[in-house]
Each structure stands twice: as structure tokens, then as C-alpha cells.
Amino acid sequence: MSIVVTGSAGRIGSRVARRLLDEGEAVVGFDLRPAGIDHPRYREVIGAFSDPAAARQAAEGAKAVLHLGALMSWRREDADRLWEANVTGTRMVAEAAAAAGCRRFVFASSGEVYPENVPAYQPIDEDHPLAPRTPYGLTKLLGEEIVRFLGRTGAMETVILRFSHTQDAAELLDPDSFFSGPRFFLHPKIRQQQAFGNAAAVAALVAVDDGREALVLSRNENGRPFAMHITDTRDMVEGILLAVRHPAAAGEVFNLGASEPVDFARALPLMAERTGLPLREVNLPGPGVRYRTANHKIRERLGFTPTWTIERMIDEAVAARSARQRS
Ligand code: NAD
């Protein structure tokens, strides 16, 4: 019997697959791309989640399915692909898992189902209303509903994990990273805001640009610094393994992420000090981002113990940046 890991070529799925193999499990990866894993207990299905034949092939002989793959996009032109990958795809993967007799199905949802950046109250716990504001968040909520439906109708045990924003530490100080570039680096942030058509944000950012590479500390229109959870991929792996194995996880929904949000007013000066990059500060139009999400439930019920603080992640990010600059 194997454990299926969808999104096996991705940031989180690839680490989960390798970890399960290290622990002696047989693993089936399912992704559009190969994971580059060469192991006698690893089988791979290359295909789309929405393809029922590929989903059936992946689920064959599965005792558990970790549905960690998805399209993460906030671009308007990706609306159809989002639905196909995250809604139709989740349905096909979940139904194939149930038909194959899979015992437990773990689904990677997201804090965007609340959404975390527009909280009704804080800290955001699992009882917070679900009112996504992006098509991506909507596809995650619909994915949850598909999974809840299969759990309710007795097809298999289900566990929904609402993932925190997650990064590899090595990505944190990489201006070319999909996440970190626009979050922490001035020029990628200007390009992102131009692409979103946010003229006022672009004007505020361009006003602090002297042409040199720089880090940027984002504040809202009233000067309040951004703060959000940034969880190291390795902590996420620990939480996902608890979700698939712990008896008390069955039928539950858990927020999964770091215990403390990262306060940009503390983290960005540290990043600047450690990289020698100049730090620009900018007040962006609007309410900005500042939230705290509770991970008490998964800590108390399953014993989840995250260990990667932002300071530890920055240590590793600095080393990775130096290695990239040397090569
Ligand atoms: P990732 O983008 O690194 O990996 C996703 C993988 O899914 C990729 O390898 C991609 O090829 C595969 N994929 C996408 N569409 C597919 C399709 N239609 N058919 C087959 N494969 C497909 O993402 P990640 O950071 O590892 O995130 C894993 C999961 O966690 C995703 O479900 C994501 O929505 C969720 N999540 C991530 C974050 C985060 O900050 N990284 C936050 C909240 C939720």
C-alpha cells in the first residue's frame, strides 16, 4: 500500500515525498512535472489532476492520499486554469482516492479561505467565517467542500489543513523567488504592482527607488508595518505527517503554520543588516497586511511543534544567497 503525494514536484510535496520515502513508505507522486526522485519505492504519474484516468492511476493501491498540489495564481487570465486544477482536479483526485479504498485523504487548503488578510477577528481560528476574496481562495474553499462531502458520506477519513504562507528558507532572500521577490525586494515589487495595475502603489514605490537593488519594508497607508505568518516548508512537512498518521486528525480542520507572525518592522532591518542591502520604507495605499492566525488546535490535539523561527530562516537564507552569488 502506498501514500500518494500530489504536487510531488512542488515546494511542499517534494519534501513530503522524500521524507515518506526516508521513513520506509512506498510513495506515488502525481504532478504535471517530474519530481526528479529516483528511489525503488517511488512511482510517479505525470498528468493533470483533472484527468480522471491519471487520477485513477495515481490512486491505485493507496492507503492515504496527500493532495498537496494546486495552481497558485492571482492572475485574472488564470481563472479557467485555476478552476480546472483546483476544483475539477480536487474532485477527480478525491473521487479516485475514495474509489481505490484509500483510508485517509489530507487536503492542502489555504488561509485564503478566511481570508487572513481581511480578518473578521484575530487570532484567526478554524471557526472564523469563510469568505474568500480571490478566485484562488474560492477554489480552495470549493476544494474543502468536495473533501468535506466525501468525508460526510463516509467515503474515507478526511483532514483539511489550512496552510499558512509557506516558503523554503533558501527562497527568502532571492529577488527572483515568486513569493519573496515582490514581498521583500523593491524592483520585483514595483514590477508586481505594475502588473496588478496599482498605479498609486507603483508611484509610492518608485518614489523611494534610486535605481539600486534594495529591500523594502511595506507599511499600510497609516504607516502600520505589514505582519503575516511565514512558515518554513520543513515545519509544514511535520504537520502534514501528523495529519496523515494521527488518529485524532480524522474528520478535522486545522490551521497549519508558524506560531508567531513575522513583523516586517523587525524582519526587514535584520535582512538588510545581514545582506548589506539598503532598506527602503514605503507606505502603500490601503489597509495593508497584518494578521495573526492561531495554530493552537493542531499544537494541542496533534502535538505539532514548529521549530523554524524567521531568524533561523534568515540565517539559512543569507547562506543560500551567498552561495547563489558565488556560483
Ligand atoms: P508549488 O507551486 O511549489 O507546487 C504545486 C505543484 O502542483 C507543482 O509542482 C505543480 O506542477 C503541481 N500542479 C499544479 N497544477 C497541477 C495540475 N493541474 N495537475 C497536476 N499537478 C499540478 O506549491 P507549494 O508551495 O508546494 O504548495 C502546496 C500546496 O499548498 C498547494 O495546494 C497550495 O495551494 C497550498 N498552499 C501553499 C501556500 C504557500 O505559501 N506555499 C500557502 C497556502 C496554501
mmCIF file of C-alpha atoms and ligand atoms in Angstrom:
data_model
loop_
_atom_site.group_PDB
_atom_site.id
_atom_site.type_symbol
_atom_site.label_atom_id
_atom_site.label_comp_id
_atom_site.label_asym_id
_atom_site.label_seq_id
_atom_site.Cartn_x
_atom_site.Cartn_y
_atom_site.Cartn_z
ATOM 1 C CA MET A 1 0.000 0.000 0.000
ATOM 2 C CA SER A 2 1.344 3.409 -0.909
ATOM 3 C CA ILE A 3 0.892 7.027 0.061
ATOM 4 C CA VAL A 4 0.032 9.308 -2.857
ATOM 5 C CA VAL A 5 1.561 12.776 -2.769
ATOM 6 C CA THR A 6 0.084 15.170 -5.305
ATOM 7 C CA GLY A 7 2.142 18.232 -6.163
ATOM 8 C CA SER A 8 5.166 15.975 -5.797
ATOM 9 C CA ALA A 9 7.364 18.336 -7.831
ATOM 10 C CA GLY A 10 6.359 21.335 -5.725
ATOM 11 C CA ARG A 11 7.892 23.112 -2.774
ATOM 12 C CA ILE A 12 5.979 21.204 -0.091
ATOM 13 C CA GLY A 13 5.026 17.990 -1.920
ATOM 14 C CA SER A 14 8.603 17.167 -2.959
ATOM 15 C CA ARG A 15 9.796 17.384 0.631
ATOM 16 C CA VAL A 16 6.884 15.318 1.920
ATOM 17 C CA ALA A 17 7.538 12.631 -0.713
ATOM 18 C CA ARG A 18 11.246 12.407 0.153
ATOM 19 C CA ARG A 19 10.509 12.320 3.872
ATOM 20 C CA LEU A 20 7.984 9.484 3.487
ATOM 21 C CA LEU A 21 10.490 7.512 1.400
ATOM 22 C CA ASP A 22 13.153 8.065 4.094
ATOM 23 C CA GLU A 23 10.693 6.629 6.606
ATOM 24 C CA GLY A 24 10.222 3.462 4.552
ATOM 25 C CA GLU A 25 6.875 4.210 2.884
ATOM 26 C CA ALA A 26 6.052 3.442 -0.737
ATOM 27 C CA VAL A 27 5.183 6.748 -2.409
ATOM 28 C CA VAL A 28 3.329 7.668 -5.595
ATOM 29 C CA GLY A 29 3.953 11.182 -6.877
ATOM 30 C CA PHE A 30 1.327 12.893 -9.059
ATOM 31 C CA ASP A 31 2.175 16.150 -10.789
ATOM 32 C CA LEU A 32 2.358 17.828 -14.178
ATOM 33 C CA ARG A 33 6.150 17.746 -13.818
ATOM 34 C CA PRO A 34 8.594 15.060 -12.690
ATOM 35 C CA ALA A 35 9.920 15.432 -9.147
ATOM 36 C CA GLY A 36 13.375 14.125 -10.033
ATOM 37 C CA ILE A 37 13.133 11.445 -7.341
ATOM 38 C CA ASP A 38 14.929 8.206 -8.105
ATOM 39 C CA HIS A 39 14.010 5.598 -5.491
ATOM 40 C CA PRO A 40 12.936 1.939 -5.689
ATOM 41 C CA ARG A 41 9.791 2.665 -3.621
ATOM 42 C CA TYR A 42 8.798 5.703 -5.730
ATOM 43 C CA ARG A 43 6.321 5.588 -8.593
ATOM 44 C CA GLU A 44 5.245 8.688 -10.479
ATOM 45 C CA VAL A 45 2.210 9.671 -12.527
ATOM 46 C CA ILE A 46 2.780 12.686 -14.761
ATOM 47 C CA GLY A 47 -0.520 14.271 -15.646
ATOM 48 C CA ALA A 48 -3.222 16.750 -14.724
ATOM 49 C CA PHE A 49 -5.328 16.320 -11.571
ATOM 50 C CA SER A 50 -8.445 16.894 -13.703
ATOM 51 C CA ASP A 51 -7.665 13.868 -15.890
ATOM 52 C CA PRO A 52 -9.722 11.010 -14.344
ATOM 53 C CA ALA A 53 -7.541 8.292 -15.884
ATOM 54 C CA ALA A 54 -4.359 9.840 -14.452
ATOM 55 C CA ALA A 55 -6.062 10.296 -11.074
ATOM 56 C CA ARG A 56 -7.169 6.635 -11.059
ATOM 57 C CA GLN A 57 -3.653 5.507 -11.998
ATOM 58 C CA ALA A 58 -2.172 7.532 -9.142
ATOM 59 C CA ALA A 59 -4.708 6.337 -6.552
ATOM 60 C CA GLU A 60 -4.342 2.634 -7.312
ATOM 61 C CA GLY A 61 -3.254 0.809 -4.141
ATOM 62 C CA ALA A 62 -3.280 3.963 -1.990
ATOM 63 C CA LYS A 63 -3.772 3.742 1.760
ATOM 64 C CA ALA A 64 -3.609 7.538 2.007
ATOM 65 C CA VAL A 65 -3.621 10.494 -0.370
ATOM 66 C CA LEU A 66 -1.991 13.815 0.452
ATOM 67 C CA HIS A 67 -3.495 16.255 -2.025
ATOM 68 C CA LEU A 68 -0.853 18.965 -1.838
ATOM 69 C CA GLY A 69 -0.741 20.043 -5.482
ATOM 70 C CA ALA A 70 -2.624 23.053 -6.806
ATOM 71 C CA LEU A 71 -2.261 26.019 -9.077
ATOM 72 C CA MET A 72 -1.394 29.116 -7.058
ATOM 73 C CA SER A 73 -2.162 32.137 -9.176
ATOM 74 C CA TRP A 74 -3.746 35.510 -8.620
ATOM 75 C CA ARG A 75 -3.720 36.495 -12.316
ATOM 76 C CA ARG A 76 -7.120 37.150 -13.879
ATOM 77 C CA GLU A 77 -6.163 35.275 -17.030
ATOM 78 C CA ASP A 78 -5.617 32.079 -14.988
ATOM 79 C CA ALA A 79 -9.271 31.844 -13.829
ATOM 80 C CA ASP A 80 -10.112 28.835 -16.029
ATOM 81 C CA ARG A 81 -6.861 27.007 -15.237
ATOM 82 C CA LEU A 82 -7.440 27.619 -11.501
ATOM 83 C CA TRP A 83 -10.873 26.035 -11.630
ATOM 84 C CA GLU A 84 -9.606 23.100 -13.686
ATOM 85 C CA ALA A 85 -6.614 22.382 -11.415
ATOM 86 C CA ASN A 86 -8.088 23.183 -8.010
ATOM 87 C CA VAL A 87 -11.810 22.395 -8.263
ATOM 88 C CA THR A 88 -12.221 19.791 -11.015
ATOM 89 C CA GLY A 89 -8.758 18.456 -10.140
ATOM 90 C CA THR A 90 -9.570 18.085 -6.437
ATOM 91 C CA ARG A 91 -12.822 16.326 -7.306
ATOM 92 C CA MET A 92 -11.067 13.863 -9.623
ATOM 93 C CA VAL A 93 -8.244 13.153 -7.172
ATOM 94 C CA ALA A 94 -10.608 12.762 -4.201
ATOM 95 C CA GLU A 95 -13.103 10.555 -6.061
ATOM 96 C CA ALA A 96 -10.296 8.357 -7.404
ATOM 97 C CA ALA A 97 -8.917 8.048 -3.862
ATOM 98 C CA ALA A 98 -12.313 7.034 -2.459
ATOM 99 C CA ALA A 99 -12.886 4.524 -5.291
ATOM 100 C CA ALA A 100 -9.459 2.967 -4.663
ATOM 101 C CA GLY A 101 -10.326 2.347 -0.998
ATOM 102 C CA CYS A 102 -7.975 4.998 0.375
ATOM 103 C CA ARG A 103 -8.384 5.301 4.149
ATOM 104 C CA ARG A 104 -7.309 8.906 4.730
ATOM 105 C CA PHE A 105 -7.345 11.942 2.467
ATOM 106 C CA VAL A 106 -5.419 15.059 3.522
ATOM 107 C CA PHE A 107 -6.206 18.276 1.647
ATOM 108 C CA ALA A 108 -3.962 21.340 1.450
ATOM 109 C CA SER A 109 -6.312 24.282 1.803
ATOM 110 C CA SER A 110 -5.185 27.817 2.489
ATOM 111 C CA GLY A 111 -5.603 30.748 4.871
ATOM 112 C CA GLU A 112 -7.061 32.493 1.808
ATOM 113 C CA VAL A 113 -10.406 30.811 2.566
ATOM 114 C CA TYR A 114 -10.920 33.235 5.517
ATOM 115 C CA PRO A 115 -9.119 35.301 4.042
ATOM 116 C CA GLU A 116 -6.341 36.007 6.538
ATOM 117 C CA ASN A 117 -5.563 39.447 5.145
ATOM 118 C CA VAL A 118 -9.143 40.641 5.785
ATOM 119 C CA PRO A 119 -9.829 39.074 9.192
ATOM 120 C CA ALA A 120 -13.193 39.436 10.925
ATOM 121 C CA TYR A 121 -11.333 38.853 14.215
ATOM 122 C CA GLN A 122 -7.872 37.815 15.358
ATOM 123 C CA PRO A 123 -6.236 35.491 16.050
ATOM 124 C CA ILE A 124 -7.909 33.693 13.162
ATOM 125 C CA ASP A 125 -9.008 30.256 14.326
ATOM 126 C CA GLU A 126 -10.708 27.437 12.449
ATOM 127 C CA ASP A 127 -14.185 28.805 13.340
ATOM 128 C CA HIS A 128 -13.543 32.102 11.534
ATOM 129 C CA PRO A 129 -16.119 32.774 8.763
ATOM 130 C CA LEU A 130 -15.108 31.593 5.307
ATOM 131 C CA ALA A 131 -15.419 34.429 2.798
ATOM 132 C CA PRO A 132 -12.601 34.272 0.245
ATOM 133 C CA ARG A 133 -11.908 37.400 -1.803
ATOM 134 C CA THR A 134 -9.789 35.898 -4.597
ATOM 135 C CA PRO A 135 -10.571 33.270 -7.239
ATOM 136 C CA TYR A 136 -7.688 31.198 -5.788
ATOM 137 C CA GLY A 137 -9.241 31.380 -2.296
ATOM 138 C CA LEU A 138 -12.617 30.423 -3.750
ATOM 139 C CA THR A 139 -11.132 27.338 -5.436
ATOM 140 C CA LYS A 140 -9.602 26.291 -2.100
ATOM 141 C CA LEU A 141 -12.941 26.676 -0.316
ATOM 142 C CA LEU A 142 -14.694 24.661 -3.042
ATOM 143 C CA GLY A 143 -11.942 22.044 -2.734
ATOM 144 C CA GLU A 144 -12.660 21.891 1.002
ATOM 145 C CA GLU A 145 -16.375 21.387 0.294
ATOM 146 C CA ILE A 146 -15.645 18.495 -2.083
ATOM 147 C CA VAL A 147 -13.423 16.898 0.560
ATOM 148 C CA ARG A 148 -15.958 17.546 3.361
ATOM 149 C CA PHE A 149 -18.670 15.971 1.215
ATOM 150 C CA LEU A 150 -16.650 12.780 0.741
ATOM 151 C CA GLY A 151 -15.846 12.682 4.467
ATOM 152 C CA ARG A 152 -19.503 13.209 5.404
ATOM 153 C CA THR A 153 -20.719 10.476 3.081
ATOM 154 C CA GLY A 154 -18.285 8.014 4.592
ATOM 155 C CA ALA A 155 -16.064 7.553 1.545
ATOM 156 C CA MET A 156 -12.867 7.980 3.614
ATOM 157 C CA GLU A 157 -11.409 9.849 6.582
ATOM 158 C CA THR A 158 -10.580 13.396 5.613
ATOM 159 C CA VAL A 159 -8.301 16.031 7.112
ATOM 160 C CA ILE A 160 -8.316 19.642 5.920
ATOM 161 C CA LEU A 161 -5.193 21.666 6.600
ATOM 162 C CA ARG A 162 -5.423 25.421 6.066
ATOM 163 C CA PHE A 163 -1.849 26.211 5.172
ATOM 164 C CA SER A 164 -0.051 29.346 6.244
ATOM 165 C CA HIS A 165 2.046 31.167 3.698
ATOM 166 C CA THR A 166 4.979 28.768 3.275
ATOM 167 C CA GLN A 167 8.474 29.170 1.902
ATOM 168 C CA ASP A 168 11.769 27.388 1.731
ATOM 169 C CA ALA A 169 14.223 29.401 3.823
ATOM 170 C CA ALA A 170 16.564 29.464 0.810
ATOM 171 C CA GLU A 171 13.931 31.430 -1.169
ATOM 172 C CA LEU A 172 13.597 34.165 1.426
ATOM 173 C CA LEU A 173 16.379 36.442 0.145
ATOM 174 C CA ASP A 174 16.078 35.567 -3.535
ATOM 175 C CA PRO A 175 14.773 38.506 -5.607
ATOM 176 C CA ASP A 176 13.779 36.026 -8.337
ATOM 177 C CA SER A 177 11.558 33.988 -5.986
ATOM 178 C CA PHE A 178 7.839 34.044 -6.909
ATOM 179 C CA PHE A 179 6.961 34.886 -3.297
ATOM 180 C CA SER A 180 9.963 36.706 -1.812
ATOM 181 C CA GLY A 181 10.836 38.880 -4.805
ATOM 182 C CA PRO A 182 7.701 41.040 -4.689
ATOM 183 C CA ARG A 183 7.372 40.756 -0.916
ATOM 184 C CA PHE A 184 10.826 41.919 0.162
ATOM 185 C CA PHE A 185 12.677 43.383 -2.864
ATOM 186 C CA LEU A 186 11.893 46.830 -4.254
ATOM 187 C CA HIS A 187 12.256 46.270 -8.015
ATOM 188 C CA PRO A 188 10.291 42.999 -8.150
ATOM 189 C CA LYS A 189 7.611 44.698 -6.017
ATOM 190 C CA ILE A 190 7.384 47.605 -8.470
ATOM 191 C CA ARG A 191 7.014 45.123 -11.353
ATOM 192 C CA GLN A 192 4.314 43.189 -9.454
ATOM 193 C CA GLN A 193 2.300 46.300 -8.659
ATOM 194 C CA GLN A 194 2.621 47.468 -12.282
ATOM 195 C CA ALA A 195 1.265 44.081 -13.426
ATOM 196 C CA PHE A 196 -1.657 44.412 -10.974
ATOM 197 C CA GLY A 197 -2.337 47.925 -12.330
ATOM 198 C CA ASN A 198 -1.956 49.506 -8.864
ATOM 199 C CA ALA A 199 -0.821 52.953 -10.010
ATOM 200 C CA ALA A 200 -0.797 54.538 -6.535
ATOM 201 C CA ALA A 201 1.356 51.730 -5.094
ATOM 202 C CA VAL A 202 3.740 51.955 -8.050
ATOM 203 C CA ALA A 203 4.071 55.724 -7.500
ATOM 204 C CA ALA A 204 4.840 55.235 -3.783
ATOM 205 C CA LEU A 205 7.457 52.562 -4.551
ATOM 206 C CA VAL A 206 9.100 54.457 -7.434
ATOM 207 C CA ALA A 207 9.428 57.476 -5.133
ATOM 208 C CA VAL A 208 11.889 55.571 -2.887
ATOM 209 C CA ASP A 209 13.832 53.952 -5.762
ATOM 210 C CA ASP A 210 17.309 55.266 -6.531
ATOM 211 C CA GLY A 211 17.963 52.501 -9.077
ATOM 212 C CA ARG A 212 19.993 50.256 -6.723
ATOM 213 C CA GLU A 213 18.834 46.823 -5.598
ATOM 214 C CA ALA A 214 17.107 47.313 -2.243
ATOM 215 C CA LEU A 215 14.879 45.630 0.282
ATOM 216 C CA VAL A 216 11.514 47.179 1.009
ATOM 217 C CA LEU A 217 9.656 47.428 4.320
ATOM 218 C CA SER A 218 5.958 47.691 3.443
ATOM 219 C CA ARG A 219 3.599 49.655 5.677
ATOM 220 C CA ASN A 220 -0.057 50.476 5.138
ATOM 221 C CA GLU A 221 -1.380 53.939 4.379
ATOM 222 C CA ASN A 222 -1.211 54.849 8.092
ATOM 223 C CA GLY A 223 2.372 53.640 8.495
ATOM 224 C CA ARG A 224 1.468 50.323 10.183
ATOM 225 C CA PRO A 225 4.073 47.704 9.160
ATOM 226 C CA PHE A 226 2.921 44.515 7.458
ATOM 227 C CA ALA A 227 2.917 41.330 9.563
ATOM 228 C CA MET A 228 1.987 37.823 8.446
ATOM 229 C CA HIS A 229 2.872 34.206 9.092
ATOM 230 C CA ILE A 230 5.736 32.826 7.002
ATOM 231 C CA THR A 231 6.234 29.150 7.740
ATOM 232 C CA ASP A 232 9.286 27.112 6.802
ATOM 233 C CA THR A 233 8.480 24.181 4.500
ATOM 234 C CA ARG A 234 10.112 21.775 6.979
ATOM 235 C CA ASP A 235 7.633 22.687 9.715
ATOM 236 C CA MET A 236 4.783 22.149 7.236
ATOM 237 C CA VAL A 237 6.100 18.651 6.481
ATOM 238 C CA GLU A 238 5.872 17.774 10.197
ATOM 239 C CA GLY A 239 2.258 18.978 10.353
ATOM 240 C CA ILE A 240 1.284 17.077 7.194
ATOM 241 C CA LEU A 241 2.763 13.836 8.577
ATOM 242 C CA LEU A 242 0.744 14.301 11.778
ATOM 243 C CA ALA A 243 -2.393 14.838 9.685
ATOM 244 C CA VAL A 244 -1.917 11.586 7.812
ATOM 245 C CA ARG A 245 -0.981 9.447 10.819
ATOM 246 C CA HIS A 246 -2.543 10.842 13.998
ATOM 247 C CA PRO A 247 -5.848 9.149 14.917
ATOM 248 C CA ALA A 248 -7.237 12.432 16.322
ATOM 249 C CA ALA A 249 -6.814 14.203 12.970
ATOM 250 C CA ALA A 250 -9.641 12.287 11.262
ATOM 251 C CA GLY A 251 -12.541 14.484 10.200
ATOM 252 C CA GLU A 252 -10.898 17.681 11.439
ATOM 253 C CA VAL A 253 -9.862 21.049 10.034
ATOM 254 C CA PHE A 254 -6.607 22.585 11.271
ATOM 255 C CA ASN A 255 -4.721 25.788 10.632
ATOM 256 C CA LEU A 256 -1.142 24.734 9.933
ATOM 257 C CA GLY A 257 1.654 27.244 10.257
ATOM 258 C CA ALA A 258 4.176 29.020 12.440
ATOM 259 C CA SER A 259 3.059 30.104 15.910
ATOM 260 C CA GLU A 260 4.034 33.766 15.543
ATOM 261 C CA PRO A 261 3.530 36.150 12.623
ATOM 262 C CA VAL A 262 6.594 37.805 11.121
ATOM 263 C CA ASP A 263 6.609 41.528 11.890
ATOM 264 C CA PHE A 264 8.158 43.195 8.842
ATOM 265 C CA ALA A 265 9.385 46.094 11.015
ATOM 266 C CA ARG A 266 11.672 43.608 12.769
ATOM 267 C CA ALA A 267 12.471 41.154 9.967
ATOM 268 C CA LEU A 268 13.349 43.625 7.179
ATOM 269 C CA PRO A 269 16.005 45.556 9.163
ATOM 270 C CA LEU A 270 17.530 42.176 10.076
ATOM 271 C CA MET A 271 17.529 41.114 6.414
ATOM 272 C CA ALA A 272 19.164 44.429 5.444
ATOM 273 C CA GLU A 273 21.812 44.097 8.149
ATOM 274 C CA ARG A 274 22.620 40.513 7.142
ATOM 275 C CA THR A 275 22.744 41.166 3.358
ATOM 276 C CA GLY A 276 24.210 44.684 3.360
ATOM 277 C CA LEU A 277 21.342 45.764 1.072
ATOM 278 C CA PRO A 278 19.790 49.203 1.593
ATOM 279 C CA LEU A 279 16.305 49.208 3.144
ATOM 280 C CA ARG A 280 13.553 51.424 1.743
ATOM 281 C CA GLU A 281 10.369 52.057 3.705
ATOM 282 C CA VAL A 282 7.113 52.720 1.946
ATOM 283 C CA ASN A 283 3.542 53.485 2.959
ATOM 284 C CA LEU A 284 1.314 51.665 0.484
ATOM 285 C CA PRO A 285 -2.290 52.696 -0.178
ATOM 286 C CA GLY A 286 -4.976 50.726 1.644
ATOM 287 C CA PRO A 287 -5.218 48.782 4.909
ATOM 288 C CA GLY A 288 -2.172 46.605 4.162
ATOM 289 C CA VAL A 289 -1.461 43.174 5.598
ATOM 290 C CA ARG A 290 -1.362 42.470 9.327
ATOM 291 C CA TYR A 291 -2.782 39.264 10.729
ATOM 292 C CA ARG A 292 -2.298 36.588 13.348
ATOM 293 C CA THR A 293 -3.537 33.044 12.796
ATOM 294 C CA ALA A 294 -3.989 30.606 15.675
ATOM 295 C CA ASN A 295 -2.312 27.202 15.443
ATOM 296 C CA HIS A 296 -3.434 26.117 18.935
ATOM 297 C CA LYS A 297 -5.702 23.361 17.693
ATOM 298 C CA ILE A 298 -3.041 21.425 15.793
ATOM 299 C CA ARG A 299 -0.495 22.007 18.556
ATOM 300 C CA GLU A 300 -2.819 20.817 21.314
ATOM 301 C CA ARG A 301 -4.584 17.945 19.539
ATOM 302 C CA LEU A 302 -1.802 16.536 17.359
ATOM 303 C CA GLY A 303 1.352 17.775 19.131
ATOM 304 C CA PHE A 304 2.554 19.959 16.241
ATOM 305 C CA THR A 305 5.731 21.798 17.301
ATOM 306 C CA PRO A 306 7.095 24.251 14.733
ATOM 307 C CA THR A 307 10.793 24.998 15.202
ATOM 308 C CA TRP A 308 11.729 27.353 12.344
ATOM 309 C CA THR A 309 11.630 30.974 13.521
ATOM 310 C CA ILE A 310 12.135 33.768 10.983
ATOM 311 C CA GLU A 311 15.574 34.420 12.490
ATOM 312 C CA ARG A 312 16.630 30.823 11.776
ATOM 313 C CA MET A 313 15.164 31.066 8.286
ATOM 314 C CA ILE A 314 17.071 34.312 7.623
ATOM 315 C CA ASP A 315 20.339 32.644 8.737
ATOM 316 C CA GLU A 316 19.811 29.978 6.112
ATOM 317 C CA ALA A 317 18.590 32.495 3.514
ATOM 318 C CA VAL A 318 21.803 34.519 3.891
ATOM 319 C CA ALA A 319 23.917 31.397 3.314
ATOM 320 C CA ALA A 320 21.824 30.454 0.257
ATOM 321 C CA ARG A 321 22.146 33.983 -1.146
ATOM 322 C CA SER A 322 25.934 33.893 -0.745
ATOM 323 C CA ALA A 323 26.066 30.501 -2.467
ATOM 324 C CA ARG A 324 23.976 31.847 -5.380
ATOM 325 C CA GLN A 325 26.265 34.874 -5.709
ATOM 326 C CA ARG A 326 29.391 32.655 -5.747
ATOM 327 C CA SER A 327 28.045 30.324 -8.445
HETATM 328 P P1 NAD B 1 4.053 24.626 -5.592
HETATM 329 O O1 NAD B 1 3.526 25.574 -6.618
HETATM 330 O O2 NAD B 1 5.507 24.638 -5.266
HETATM 331 O O3 NAD B 1 3.652 23.138 -6.007
HETATM 332 C C1 NAD B 1 2.422 22.819 -6.579
HETATM 333 C C2 NAD B 1 2.630 21.650 -7.533
HETATM 334 O O4 NAD B 1 1.357 21.302 -8.089
HETATM 335 C C3 NAD B 1 3.557 21.992 -8.704
HETATM 336 O O5 NAD B 1 4.627 21.060 -8.759
HETATM 337 C C4 NAD B 1 2.649 21.932 -9.933
HETATM 338 O O6 NAD B 1 3.303 21.420 -11.084
HETATM 339 C C5 NAD B 1 1.549 20.983 -9.462
HETATM 340 N N1 NAD B 1 0.314 21.240 -10.204
HETATM 341 C C6 NAD B 1 -0.316 22.420 -10.362
HETATM 342 N N2 NAD B 1 -1.416 22.263 -11.098
HETATM 343 C C7 NAD B 1 -1.481 20.939 -11.414
HETATM 344 C C8 NAD B 1 -2.397 20.153 -12.153
HETATM 345 N N3 NAD B 1 -3.472 20.703 -12.726
HETATM 346 N N4 NAD B 1 -2.167 18.833 -12.274
HETATM 347 C C9 NAD B 1 -1.054 18.261 -11.713
HETATM 348 N N5 NAD B 1 -0.149 18.969 -10.993
HETATM 349 C C10 NAD B 1 -0.372 20.285 -10.847
HETATM 350 O O7 NAD B 1 3.163 24.867 -4.281
HETATM 351 P P2 NAD B 1 3.532 24.636 -2.744
HETATM 352 O O8 NAD B 1 4.081 25.901 -2.182
HETATM 353 O O9 NAD B 1 4.293 23.366 -2.591
HETATM 354 O O10 NAD B 1 2.054 24.485 -2.159
HETATM 355 C C11 NAD B 1 1.479 23.200 -1.962
HETATM 356 C C12 NAD B 1 0.011 23.354 -1.603
HETATM 357 O O11 NAD B 1 -0.156 24.237 -0.520
HETATM 358 C C13 NAD B 1 -0.873 23.901 -2.720
HETATM 359 O O12 NAD B 1 -2.104 23.211 -2.671
HETATM 360 C C14 NAD B 1 -1.085 25.338 -2.341
HETATM 361 O O13 NAD B 1 -2.301 25.842 -2.864
HETATM 362 C C15 NAD B 1 -1.117 25.219 -0.829
HETATM 363 N N6 NAD B 1 -0.721 26.453 -0.146
HETATM 364 C C16 NAD B 1 0.539 26.922 -0.309
HETATM 365 C C17 NAD B 1 0.912 28.086 0.351
HETATM 366 C C18 NAD B 1 2.301 28.649 0.202
HETATM 367 O O14 NAD B 1 2.515 29.767 0.676
HETATM 368 N N7 NAD B 1 3.248 27.954 -0.407
HETATM 369 C C19 NAD B 1 0.004 28.753 1.184
HETATM 370 C C20 NAD B 1 -1.276 28.225 1.337
HETATM 371 C C21 NAD B 1 -1.622 27.055 0.670
#
